[in-house]
Amino acid sequence: MAEFCHKNRLMRCDRGHSVFFEDEHYNIHCFATKQGAEAFLEKYGGEWFDPRERGKGVNWNKWYKGSAGRRP
């Protein structure tokens, strides 16, 4: 992944994190641009993550998938 990002000049944050949703583990990759994220998705697959759906406090590693659109 690092080689792909370097070769394609994609600016990806080095410090990633992970979340869990329904007992599945997800690695989160952050990019400087939407175009960079789209290139990464095309190559490796995956899905979009909205940081507003990440848990807070002791639940920091939980992903409340789909909840961002329902929050006030």
C-alpha atoms as an extended CHARMM CRD file, in Angstrom:
* protein
*
        72  EXT
         1         1  MET       CA              0.0000000000        0.0000000000        0.0000000000  PROA      1               0.0000000000
         2         2  ALA       CA              2.7490000000        2.4400000000        0.8810000000  PROA      2               0.0000000000
         3         3  GLU       CA              4.4480000000        1.8070000000       -2.4710000000  PROA      3               0.0000000000
         4         4  PHE       CA              1.1580000000        2.3210000000       -4.3480000000  PROA      4               0.0000000000
         5         5  CYS       CA              0.5460000000        5.5980000000       -2.5230000000  PROA      5               0.0000000000
         6         6  HSD       CA              4.1020000000        6.8210000000       -3.1360000000  PROA      6               0.0000000000
         7         7  LYS       CA              4.0530000000        5.8130000000       -6.8050000000  PROA      7               0.0000000000
         8         8  ASN       CA              0.7130000000        7.5770000000       -7.3610000000  PROA      8               0.0000000000
         9         9  ARG       CA              1.6110000000       10.5630000000       -5.1730000000  PROA      9               0.0000000000
        10        10  LEU       CA             -1.2810000000        9.9510000000       -2.8130000000  PROA      10              0.0000000000
        11        11  MET       CA             -0.9770000000       11.7570000000        0.4900000000  PROA      11              0.0000000000
        12        12  ARG       CA             -2.0580000000        9.2430000000        3.1360000000  PROA      12              0.0000000000
        13        13  CYS       CA             -1.8200000000        9.8060000000        6.8660000000  PROA      13              0.0000000000
        14        14  ASP       CA              0.8130000000        7.4750000000        8.3730000000  PROA      14              0.0000000000
        15        15  ARG       CA             -0.9930000000        7.0280000000       11.6590000000  PROA      15              0.0000000000
        16        16  GLY       CA             -4.0880000000        4.9850000000       11.0220000000  PROA      16              0.0000000000
        17        17  HSD       CA             -6.6380000000        3.5390000000       13.3500000000  PROA      17              0.0000000000
        18        18  SER       CA             -9.1420000000        0.7210000000       13.3440000000  PROA      18              0.0000000000
        19        19  VAL       CA            -12.7670000000        0.2780000000       14.2880000000  PROA      19              0.0000000000
        20        20  PHE       CA            -15.1670000000       -2.6030000000       14.8170000000  PROA      20              0.0000000000
        21        21  PHE       CA            -18.6500000000       -3.0040000000       13.3810000000  PROA      21              0.0000000000
        22        22  GLU       CA            -20.7180000000       -6.1460000000       14.0230000000  PROA      22              0.0000000000
        23        23  ASP       CA            -17.6080000000       -8.0960000000       15.0960000000  PROA      23              0.0000000000
        24        24  GLU       CA            -15.7410000000       -7.1250000000       11.8960000000  PROA      24              0.0000000000
        25        25  HSD       CA            -12.4120000000       -5.2810000000       12.0850000000  PROA      25              0.0000000000
        26        26  TYR       CA            -11.7960000000       -2.3090000000        9.7520000000  PROA      26              0.0000000000
        27        27  ASN       CA             -8.5310000000       -0.4250000000        9.1620000000  PROA      27              0.0000000000
        28        28  ILE       CA             -9.0940000000        3.2690000000        8.5270000000  PROA      28              0.0000000000
        29        29  HSD       CA             -6.9110000000        5.0630000000        5.9790000000  PROA      29              0.0000000000
        30        30  CYS       CA             -7.0830000000        8.8670000000        5.7360000000  PROA      30              0.0000000000
        31        31  PHE       CA             -6.1670000000       10.7570000000        2.5660000000  PROA      31              0.0000000000
        32        32  ALA       CA             -5.5420000000       14.4370000000        1.8780000000  PROA      32              0.0000000000
        33        33  THR       CA             -7.9490000000       14.4640000000       -1.0640000000  PROA      33              0.0000000000
        34        34  LYS       CA            -11.1090000000       12.6750000000       -2.1010000000  PROA      34              0.0000000000
        35        35  GLN       CA             -9.3970000000       11.7750000000       -5.3880000000  PROA      35              0.0000000000
        36        36  GLY       CA             -6.6260000000       10.0270000000       -3.4560000000  PROA      36              0.0000000000
        37        37  ALA       CA             -9.1630000000        8.0430000000       -1.4480000000  PROA      37              0.0000000000
        38        38  GLU       CA            -11.0380000000        7.0890000000       -4.6190000000  PROA      38              0.0000000000
        39        39  ALA       CA             -7.8200000000        5.8440000000       -6.2790000000  PROA      39              0.0000000000
        40        40  PHE       CA             -7.0740000000        3.7480000000       -3.1870000000  PROA      40              0.0000000000
        41        41  LEU       CA            -10.6230000000        2.3210000000       -3.1570000000  PROA      41              0.0000000000
        42        42  GLU       CA            -10.3650000000        1.4210000000       -6.8270000000  PROA      42              0.0000000000
        43        43  LYS       CA             -7.1100000000       -0.4660000000       -6.2450000000  PROA      43              0.0000000000
        44        44  TYR       CA             -7.8130000000       -2.1510000000       -2.8910000000  PROA      44              0.0000000000
        45        45  GLY       CA            -11.5730000000       -2.0020000000       -2.3670000000  PROA      45              0.0000000000
        46        46  GLY       CA            -13.1810000000       -0.9050000000        0.8540000000  PROA      46              0.0000000000
        47        47  GLU       CA            -15.8680000000        1.5500000000        1.7990000000  PROA      47              0.0000000000
        48        48  TRP       CA            -16.2320000000        5.1330000000        2.9650000000  PROA      48              0.0000000000
        49        49  PHE       CA            -15.9700000000        5.9270000000        6.6610000000  PROA      49              0.0000000000
        50        50  ASP       CA            -17.5610000000        9.0280000000        8.1630000000  PROA      50              0.0000000000
        51        51  PRO       CA            -15.6160000000       10.0720000000       11.2970000000  PROA      51              0.0000000000
        52        52  ARG       CA            -18.8800000000       11.2590000000       12.8710000000  PROA      52              0.0000000000
        53        53  GLU       CA            -19.8490000000        7.5700000000       13.1310000000  PROA      53              0.0000000000
        54        54  ARG       CA            -16.8930000000        6.6750000000       15.3520000000  PROA      54              0.0000000000
        55        55  GLY       CA            -17.5900000000        5.8750000000       18.9860000000  PROA      55              0.0000000000
        56        56  LYS       CA            -16.7030000000        8.2260000000       21.8110000000  PROA      56              0.0000000000
        57        57  GLY       CA            -15.0590000000        7.6330000000       25.1900000000  PROA      57              0.0000000000
        58        58  VAL       CA            -14.6810000000        3.9520000000       26.0880000000  PROA      58              0.0000000000
        59        59  ASN       CA            -16.3820000000        3.0770000000       22.7830000000  PROA      59              0.0000000000
        60        60  TRP       CA            -13.7490000000        4.9160000000       20.7050000000  PROA      60              0.0000000000
        61        61  ASN       CA            -13.1110000000        1.8270000000       18.5510000000  PROA      61              0.0000000000
        62        62  LYS       CA            -16.7400000000        1.1670000000       17.5840000000  PROA      62              0.0000000000
        63        63  TRP       CA            -18.1990000000        2.1410000000       14.2260000000  PROA      63              0.0000000000
        64        64  TYR       CA            -21.8450000000        3.1780000000       14.3280000000  PROA      64              0.0000000000
        65        65  LYS       CA            -22.1990000000        2.6380000000       10.5800000000  PROA      65              0.0000000000
        66        66  GLY       CA            -24.9080000000        4.7090000000        8.9470000000  PROA      66              0.0000000000
        67        67  SER       CA            -25.6100000000        6.8160000000       12.0300000000  PROA      67              0.0000000000
        68        68  ALA       CA            -24.1410000000       10.1280000000       10.7820000000  PROA      68              0.0000000000
        69        69  GLY       CA            -27.1510000000       10.9780000000        8.6490000000  PROA      69              0.0000000000
        70        70  ARG       CA            -29.5220000000       10.4230000000       11.5680000000  PROA      70              0.0000000000
        71        71  ARG       CA            -27.7690000000       12.6210000000       14.1220000000  PROA      71              0.0000000000
        72        72  PRO       CA            -29.2050000000       16.0870000000       14.8030000000  PROA      72              0.0000000000
